[in-house]
XYZ file of C-alpha atoms in Angstrom:
564
model
C 48.920 -0.207 -5.342
C 46.278 1.047 -2.908
C 42.695 0.152 -3.697
C 40.661 3.172 -4.777
C 37.642 4.188 -2.733
C 34.253 4.476 -4.429
C 34.511 8.272 -4.210
C 37.901 8.214 -5.922
C 36.576 5.896 -8.614
C 33.626 8.201 -9.310
C 35.825 11.304 -9.419
C 38.244 9.719 -11.871
C 35.525 8.131 -14.015
C 34.920 11.044 -16.401
C 31.221 11.058 -15.545
C 30.742 7.296 -15.193
C 32.801 6.235 -18.208
C 35.881 4.759 -16.598
C 37.231 1.769 -18.488
C 33.857 0.109 -19.131
C 33.923 0.503 -22.925
C 37.443 -0.894 -23.199
C 36.630 -3.796 -20.891
C 33.541 -4.707 -22.917
C 35.862 -5.305 -25.849
C 38.335 -7.591 -24.091
C 38.005 -11.345 -23.633
C 37.879 -11.352 -19.837
C 34.729 -12.917 -18.397
C 34.384 -10.281 -15.698
C 35.088 -6.586 -15.085
C 37.742 -4.924 -12.968
C 36.720 -3.732 -9.516
C 36.655 -0.090 -10.627
C 34.498 -0.775 -13.678
C 32.177 -3.007 -11.649
C 31.385 -0.121 -9.306
C 30.648 2.244 -12.206
C 28.456 -0.310 -13.950
C 25.931 0.032 -11.130
C 25.125 3.566 -12.246
C 24.219 2.068 -15.617
C 21.805 -0.391 -13.983
C 24.160 -3.359 -14.021
C 25.468 -5.580 -11.219
C 28.234 -8.069 -11.796
C 27.414 -11.354 -10.064
C 28.510 -14.961 -9.864
C 26.302 -18.047 -9.741
C 27.375 -19.549 -6.435
C 25.526 -22.811 -7.067
C 27.565 -23.426 -10.198
C 30.748 -22.330 -8.453
C 30.241 -24.980 -5.777
C 29.875 -27.671 -8.417
C 32.747 -26.512 -10.599
C 35.485 -24.210 -9.367
C 37.566 -24.678 -12.502
C 35.167 -22.632 -14.649
C 34.275 -18.966 -14.364
C 30.602 -18.406 -13.536
C 30.424 -14.618 -13.687
C 27.324 -13.013 -15.133
C 25.481 -9.741 -14.775
C 22.084 -8.665 -13.527
C 20.473 -5.819 -15.465
C 17.797 -3.648 -13.871
C 15.443 -1.505 -15.919
C 14.324 1.959 -14.857
C 10.540 2.071 -15.249
C 8.958 5.053 -13.446
C 5.715 3.933 -11.839
C 6.314 0.419 -13.174
C 4.509 1.186 -16.426
C 5.060 -0.762 -19.661
C 3.269 -0.761 -22.980
C 2.329 -4.168 -24.443
C 5.254 -3.855 -26.831
C 7.705 -3.115 -24.032
C 6.567 -6.079 -21.965
C 6.846 -8.444 -24.923
C 10.279 -7.058 -25.770
C 11.492 -7.642 -22.202
C 10.108 -11.174 -22.383
C 12.028 -11.777 -25.619
C 15.218 -10.376 -24.091
C 14.836 -12.697 -21.097
C 14.846 -15.606 -23.536
C 17.565 -14.402 -25.876
C 20.108 -13.055 -23.400
C 19.121 -13.863 -19.787
C 18.067 -16.975 -17.884
C 14.543 -17.158 -19.292
C 12.841 -15.382 -16.388
C 11.700 -11.863 -15.564
C 12.044 -10.721 -11.957
C 9.768 -7.974 -10.607
C 11.528 -5.968 -7.928
C 10.013 -4.283 -4.888
C 10.662 -0.977 -6.674
C 8.297 -1.531 -9.598
C 10.758 -2.618 -12.226
C 12.233 -5.657 -13.968
C 15.549 -7.369 -13.417
C 17.177 -9.705 -15.922
C 19.475 -12.356 -14.469
C 22.164 -14.479 -16.046
C 23.343 -12.131 -18.813
C 26.914 -12.779 -19.948
C 29.475 -9.975 -20.209
C 29.984 -10.787 -23.890
C 26.303 -10.097 -24.578
C 25.809 -7.164 -22.236
C 25.969 -4.477 -24.889
C 23.534 -6.323 -27.177
C 21.119 -6.761 -24.281
C 21.173 -3.062 -23.395
C 20.653 -2.166 -27.052
C 17.667 -4.505 -27.309
C 16.136 -2.838 -24.261
C 16.827 0.591 -25.727
C 15.021 -0.369 -28.936
C 11.962 -0.974 -26.747
C 12.483 2.478 -25.161
C 13.562 0.928 -21.863
C 16.654 2.317 -20.151
C 18.749 1.026 -17.283
C 20.696 4.223 -16.498
C 20.170 5.209 -12.882
C 18.428 1.990 -11.883
C 21.338 1.353 -9.475
C 24.272 3.334 -8.146
C 24.691 6.520 -6.095
C 21.893 8.325 -7.859
C 18.119 8.787 -7.783
C 16.655 5.327 -8.405
C 13.340 4.282 -9.962
C 10.537 6.605 -8.790
C 7.585 4.709 -7.339
C 3.911 5.601 -7.526
C 0.637 3.808 -6.884
C 0.177 1.709 -10.058
C -3.622 1.476 -10.150
C -4.715 2.784 -13.581
C -6.917 5.864 -13.687
C -8.310 8.349 -16.172
C -9.172 10.937 -13.530
C -7.096 14.049 -14.335
C -5.966 14.803 -10.777
C -4.910 11.226 -10.061
C -3.164 11.090 -13.411
C -1.353 14.270 -12.412
C -0.102 12.515 -9.270
C 1.158 9.526 -11.256
C 2.773 11.823 -13.814
C 5.099 13.138 -11.110
C 6.951 9.808 -11.256
C 7.937 10.620 -14.832
C 8.553 14.316 -14.127
C 10.918 13.594 -11.241
C 12.638 10.803 -13.122
C 13.372 13.115 -16.059
C 14.412 16.091 -13.926
C 16.786 14.056 -11.760
C 18.332 12.127 -14.615
C 22.127 12.413 -14.903
C 23.432 14.542 -17.751
C 26.351 12.284 -18.665
C 26.429 10.803 -22.155
C 28.468 7.855 -20.899
C 25.591 5.363 -21.084
C 24.899 6.276 -24.691
C 28.526 6.191 -25.703
C 29.325 2.912 -23.979
C 26.274 0.829 -24.782
C 24.334 2.404 -27.639
C 26.687 4.161 -30.075
C 27.860 1.840 -32.823
C 30.588 4.172 -34.055
C 34.023 4.255 -32.498
C 34.612 7.442 -30.526
C 37.646 9.405 -31.690
C 38.460 10.844 -28.275
C 36.115 11.518 -25.400
C 38.811 12.233 -22.834
C 37.825 15.888 -22.557
C 34.071 15.336 -22.586
C 32.965 16.041 -19.051
C 29.334 17.102 -18.979
C 28.050 19.409 -16.309
C 26.065 17.653 -13.588
C 24.275 20.593 -11.949
C 22.420 18.401 -9.458
C 24.873 15.599 -8.796
C 28.327 17.002 -9.395
C 31.126 14.793 -10.691
C 31.085 12.449 -7.705
C 27.285 12.068 -7.800
C 25.571 11.224 -4.495
C 27.177 9.658 -1.421
C 24.767 6.704 -1.724
C 21.537 5.729 -3.462
C 18.391 7.861 -3.245
C 14.825 6.528 -3.372
C 11.567 8.409 -4.032
C 7.968 7.218 -3.772
C 4.572 8.829 -4.353
C 1.352 7.687 -2.680
C -2.241 8.720 -2.364
C -3.341 9.644 1.144
C -4.763 6.482 2.683
C -3.043 3.985 0.339
C 0.483 2.943 1.280
C 1.018 0.388 -1.488
C 4.492 1.884 -2.115
C 5.753 1.660 1.512
C 6.100 5.432 1.500
C 7.912 5.747 4.852
C 10.809 3.526 3.746
C 12.002 6.014 1.099
C 14.487 8.880 1.212
C 11.682 11.132 -0.033
C 7.965 10.433 0.054
C 5.152 12.470 -1.464
C 1.640 11.832 -0.159
C -1.002 13.331 -2.434
C -3.699 15.275 -0.588
C -6.977 16.140 -2.301
C -9.577 18.803 -1.534
C -12.571 17.061 -3.039
C -11.522 16.329 -6.607
C -8.734 18.927 -6.575
C -5.101 18.005 -5.948
C -4.253 20.386 -3.113
C -0.639 19.286 -2.799
C 1.592 16.761 -1.076
C 2.763 15.950 2.393
C 6.525 15.789 1.983
C 8.388 13.069 3.894
C 12.137 12.567 4.167
C 14.695 10.298 5.769
C 13.437 6.749 5.357
C 15.613 3.776 4.519
C 15.843 0.056 5.215
C 19.505 -0.938 5.060
C 21.610 -1.829 8.096
C 24.659 -3.912 8.944
C 24.670 -6.665 11.562
C 26.613 -5.759 14.726
C 26.995 -2.127 13.669
C 24.909 0.161 15.865
C 25.659 3.139 13.631
C 23.460 1.573 10.947
C 19.733 1.001 11.303
C 16.442 1.070 9.443
C 14.505 4.297 9.783
C 11.078 5.596 8.822
C 10.780 8.938 7.070
C 9.704 12.029 8.996
C 6.782 14.252 8.038
C 8.476 17.452 6.890
C 6.010 19.833 5.231
C 3.003 20.347 3.010
C 3.881 21.644 -0.447
C 1.890 22.712 -3.492
C 2.091 20.652 -6.689
C 4.041 23.392 -8.475
C 6.756 23.187 -5.789
C 7.355 19.430 -5.897
C 10.225 19.473 -8.346
C 12.071 22.277 -6.578
C 11.599 20.706 -3.143
C 12.720 17.216 -4.128
C 15.715 18.545 -6.054
C 16.729 20.582 -3.012
C 16.583 17.467 -0.813
C 18.751 15.583 -3.282
C 21.336 18.357 -3.026
C 21.189 18.236 0.787
C 22.068 14.566 0.552
C 24.804 15.399 -1.951
C 26.352 18.049 0.289
C 25.926 16.517 3.762
C 25.936 12.759 3.187
C 29.097 11.035 4.369
C 31.738 10.586 1.693
C 34.029 8.713 4.088
C 31.711 6.018 5.472
C 29.371 4.469 2.913
C 27.556 2.560 5.631
C 26.521 5.884 7.151
C 25.905 7.805 3.934
C 22.151 7.619 3.380
C 19.868 10.641 3.826
C 18.293 8.988 6.877
C 21.513 9.465 8.841
C 21.528 13.178 8.076
C 18.024 13.445 9.553
C 19.029 11.313 12.519
C 22.300 13.118 13.230
C 21.237 16.705 12.597
C 17.554 16.536 13.495
C 14.294 17.263 11.720
C 14.297 20.954 12.684
C 17.737 21.443 11.129
C 16.561 19.647 8.010
C 13.484 21.865 7.641
C 15.641 24.971 8.050
C 18.159 23.748 5.479
C 15.392 22.866 3.043
C 13.783 26.287 3.529
C 17.158 27.897 2.760
C 17.413 26.029 -0.555
C 13.910 26.640 -1.962
C 12.202 29.811 -3.157
C 8.822 29.196 -1.517
C 7.371 28.939 1.973
C 6.003 25.571 2.989
C 3.340 24.700 5.506
C 3.076 22.078 8.220
C 2.049 18.620 7.001
C -1.697 18.210 6.656
C -3.606 15.567 8.602
C -4.595 12.634 6.381
C -6.545 9.452 6.879
C -4.785 6.411 8.274
C -2.901 4.387 5.708
C -3.879 0.958 4.469
C -1.966 -1.154 1.946
C -3.909 -2.080 -1.173
C -2.133 -4.650 -3.334
C -4.626 -4.153 -6.204
C -4.842 -7.904 -6.871
C -7.884 -9.448 -8.532
C -10.411 -7.829 -10.853
C -11.161 -4.104 -10.597
C -13.120 -1.597 -12.614
C -11.184 1.256 -14.127
C -12.938 4.603 -14.135
C -13.283 4.538 -17.935
C -15.479 1.457 -18.123
C -12.595 -0.925 -18.669
C -11.105 -3.413 -16.200
C -7.724 -4.222 -14.771
C -6.548 -7.497 -13.279
C -3.952 -7.752 -10.538
C -1.965 -10.971 -10.986
C -0.097 -12.510 -8.052
C 3.550 -13.327 -8.862
C 5.252 -15.212 -6.046
C 8.376 -13.304 -5.030
C 8.194 -11.484 -8.365
C 9.632 -14.338 -10.440
C 7.840 -14.680 -13.798
C 8.772 -18.173 -14.861
C 7.275 -21.272 -16.413
C 7.105 -24.167 -13.976
C 5.720 -27.645 -14.477
C 2.236 -26.901 -13.168
C 2.131 -23.141 -13.608
C 3.262 -21.638 -16.915
C 3.012 -18.042 -15.797
C 5.502 -16.566 -18.227
C 3.941 -18.218 -21.272
C 0.442 -17.405 -20.058
C 1.122 -13.742 -19.417
C 2.835 -13.357 -22.765
C -0.085 -14.950 -24.617
C -2.697 -12.854 -22.801
C -0.814 -9.573 -23.240
C -0.134 -10.325 -26.900
C -3.651 -11.468 -27.755
C -5.527 -8.675 -25.969
C -2.910 -5.901 -26.362
C -2.795 -5.169 -22.637
C -0.565 -2.624 -20.927
C 1.265 -3.706 -17.785
C 2.017 -2.048 -14.470
C 4.374 -3.533 -11.916
C 3.669 -3.178 -8.202
C 5.834 -2.724 -5.127
C 4.486 -6.074 -3.878
C 6.268 -7.782 -6.814
C 3.019 -8.392 -8.680
C 1.690 -7.003 -11.958
C -1.504 -5.416 -13.224
C -2.956 -6.156 -16.659
C -4.750 -2.960 -17.630
C -7.262 -1.581 -20.125
C -9.176 -4.839 -20.395
C -12.426 -4.843 -22.355
C -15.093 -6.300 -19.999
C -16.222 -8.588 -22.840
C -12.761 -10.212 -22.795
C -12.860 -11.139 -19.108
C -14.248 -14.686 -19.566
C -11.630 -15.534 -22.188
C -8.815 -14.163 -20.014
C -10.061 -16.072 -16.971
C -10.139 -19.271 -19.042
C -6.568 -18.702 -20.230
C -5.380 -18.049 -16.681
C -6.875 -21.378 -15.647
C -5.392 -23.189 -18.653
C -1.886 -21.935 -17.871
C -2.194 -22.798 -14.179
C -1.791 -19.214 -12.973
C -3.114 -18.919 -9.430
C -5.835 -16.360 -8.897
C -5.885 -14.313 -5.738
C -8.833 -16.325 -4.391
C -6.602 -19.410 -4.294
C -3.831 -17.769 -2.258
C -3.770 -17.427 1.513
C -3.725 -13.918 2.929
C -0.303 -14.521 4.412
C 1.169 -15.679 1.092
C -0.489 -12.726 -0.614
C 1.387 -10.348 1.702
C 4.782 -12.082 1.551
C 7.891 -10.561 -0.057
C 11.402 -11.924 -0.528
C 14.582 -10.650 -2.136
C 16.550 -12.613 -4.755
C 19.444 -13.646 -2.466
C 21.096 -16.957 -3.434
C 22.608 -17.962 -5.766
C 23.357 -14.727 -7.625
C 23.304 -11.793 -5.199
C 26.844 -11.132 -4.022
C 25.617 -9.722 -0.706
C 23.407 -12.675 0.231
C 24.310 -14.508 3.433
C 21.350 -16.893 3.305
C 18.554 -17.994 1.015
C 15.392 -15.935 0.565
C 13.418 -16.189 -2.694
C 14.007 -19.906 -3.179
C 13.010 -20.980 0.342
C 10.345 -18.463 1.341
C 7.448 -20.204 -0.466
C 8.092 -23.295 1.660
C 8.342 -21.193 4.834
C 4.982 -19.620 3.994
C 3.539 -23.121 3.455
C 4.735 -24.032 6.943
C 3.060 -20.909 8.310
C -0.154 -21.793 6.480
C -0.136 -25.255 8.074
C 0.508 -23.769 11.518
C -2.236 -21.171 11.156
C -4.689 -23.776 9.848
C -3.925 -26.056 12.780
C -4.719 -23.134 15.085
C -7.942 -22.369 13.190
C -6.728 -18.898 12.212
C -5.816 -19.663 8.615
C -7.401 -16.428 7.408
C -4.894 -14.247 9.285
C -3.425 -11.603 6.994
C 0.000 -11.504 8.625
C 2.701 -9.664 6.686
C 5.943 -11.662 6.497
C 9.121 -10.864 4.570
C 12.513 -12.501 4.079
C 15.871 -11.157 2.944
C 19.187 -12.882 2.457
C 21.129 -10.061 4.108
C 20.425 -6.990 6.273
C 20.343 -4.502 3.383
C 16.560 -4.801 3.335
C 15.661 -4.981 -0.365
C 12.294 -6.589 0.459
C 11.640 -3.926 3.116
C 11.619 -6.442 5.989
C 11.838 -3.940 8.810
C 8.258 -2.725 8.404
C 6.785 -6.250 8.275
C 4.914 -7.895 11.137
C 7.318 -10.844 10.846
C 10.687 -10.578 9.122
C 13.545 -13.015 8.632
C 16.869 -11.338 7.824
C 19.860 -13.425 6.758
C 22.436 -13.611 9.549
C 24.763 -16.552 8.834
C 24.599 -19.831 6.947
C 20.963 -21.029 7.161
C 20.335 -18.769 10.169
C 18.249 -15.608 10.428
C 17.532 -12.704 12.726
C 13.809 -12.598 13.471
C 12.106 -9.208 13.655
C 8.564 -8.739 14.961
C 6.125 -5.901 15.431
C 5.762 -3.900 12.249
C 2.188 -3.065 11.373
C 0.089 -3.930 8.318
C 0.034 -0.360 7.006
C 3.822 0.074 6.921
C 4.078 2.922 9.424
C 5.966 1.217 12.282
C 9.336 -0.487 12.430
C 9.678 -4.072 13.573
C 12.130 -4.850 16.356
C 14.867 -7.429 16.729
C 13.282 -10.384 18.546
C 15.600 -13.387 18.163
C 18.978 -13.916 16.558
C 20.563 -16.848 14.762
C 17.417 -18.940 14.330
C 17.952 -21.857 11.971
C 15.738 -21.961 8.911
C 14.129 -25.216 10.044
C 13.167 -23.602 13.365
C 11.634 -20.364 12.113
C 7.999 -21.453 12.086
C 8.223 -23.854 15.064
C 9.796 -21.067 17.123
C 6.980 -18.637 16.357
C 4.097 -21.125 16.618
C 3.612 -20.600 20.404
C 3.288 -16.871 19.706
C 0.732 -17.549 16.977
C -1.222 -19.695 19.443
C -1.108 -16.916 22.024
C -2.242 -14.487 19.339
C -5.225 -16.715 18.612
C -6.210 -16.924 22.265
C -5.502 -13.405 23.491
C -5.881 -10.974 20.604
C -8.408 -8.190 20.681
C -11.149 -8.088 18.081
C -9.687 -7.338 14.626
C -6.230 -6.849 16.165
C -3.407 -7.258 13.677
C -0.550 -9.570 14.608
C 2.025 -6.765 14.710
C -0.198 -4.636 16.929
C -0.704 -7.625 19.231
C 3.054 -8.156 19.459
C 3.651 -4.571 20.514
C 0.769 -4.594 22.981
C 1.815 -7.712 24.889
C 5.521 -6.911 24.722
C 8.676 -8.861 23.961
C 9.162 -10.058 27.553
C 5.934 -12.026 27.315
C 6.796 -13.341 23.860
C 10.309 -14.385 24.889
C 8.787 -16.326 27.780
C 6.511 -18.109 25.325
C 9.365 -19.020 23.015
C 11.564 -20.300 25.839
C 8.728 -22.294 27.388
C 5.768 -22.654 25.012
C 3.656 -24.235 27.778
C 3.897 -21.179 30.024
C 0.539 -19.626 30.896
C 0.451 -15.882 30.400
C -2.178 -13.197 30.690
C -2.597 -10.635 27.941
C -0.884 -7.990 30.031
C -3.772 -5.536 29.794
């Protein structure tokens, strides 16, 4: 029997139902291939612990990862505590912050999947649409505010999430209803935006303030950059066509930054974004999933075609994008004043993993602080979290608790570590070729030693690592990126800039993990000696050029001029 394509599976699924409900009831430890693909739409990835499989191939080690959908990364105190409880009761005892402002739970068993989803639902947390060929979690700058116009910008994350939500009742019927359905074979809800085969591939949206690129706005399918006239929200610069994923040795796939498309008024945001989603629906490839993202439509058909097609699908006239100030990336770590007299604290979470370790009991500490002071939480695109609405009088007590639990404050972290991101990779991600999260802290330590030895330890170089080329940690806009290539070997990319508005380029291939930092140390030395004043590492790389840098790597003793 021929294997069904993803498009055939979606079409036959009765709006994402498929055989999931029946398979949840059987004794198998894993799902069929068809059900596994539909589960993604419900925020669930089937995985296998490859570490355990190596040790014992006689036992099944399947499990699932569950991803929440949290627009803007916002959680009430009750929701955070509920997710922490769920991590203990059903998952592997950790919470993982993603680069898209949400939580992942790892290690959930198929037999407890339905209970886990129900526990999340009781906390008003859903997983529907967190994965799959659908609009994913909508990002927005997480910094808390009480200013009406900035609140209006952040509210668009919730507005777009609700408007672009699928209409299917499958999620409810499969995971939440406790009564046996009599017959749902004829229940096919209308999906006016998606249709019955949904989108060709995933779709990502982010919202930023002009000047603050903390959401990596240009890496999204759609970006909205809020533009203010004084204290008035004038509208948004609309971007389209960004995306990070690629496939090694496939020139038809590549990372791409979004294009500036138009300036639109706030009242037109919903119509414009919905229209772009339908363009992706109608023109994205249904035959080649590797070439099915919106970015390839922009690349293949051109920006002018895209503007014309968008204009045809909306009822308003849009203007040219407005000039805005140059972007910077604010990670919002450390103590900050909110504009209502309260404080918020940005807490650094290495690679997003909230876990208790021997000398740093972050998970226990965060739970105690949130519980005791009733603090709301916001997750960031840098895999960190913000504790918000803090009474200034409580700051000393919170600082003491942070010290007691061994949670590192931002002052105790190097600038390079502060900027680092890594994906989950081994042992659970089925796409991982190499390690990422588990080894990157040590790689950053090696960088710190190298920079200290060169007397440039304060360099704020942005480095990222992924276990495969799909780019979940957005490596292709980093100044230094390591992308999994084969066992313990990486492709090295250089030349992104600190504000996330330039793509890095392929510099070296198949570099062994033990050689990553030694290979780049001659370049770091050259950076120390030949950089311009306040020149970022990525800007330096692009100025001197790869020919010079390749000469350094091949012969680190070579003497080179700056190339000015």
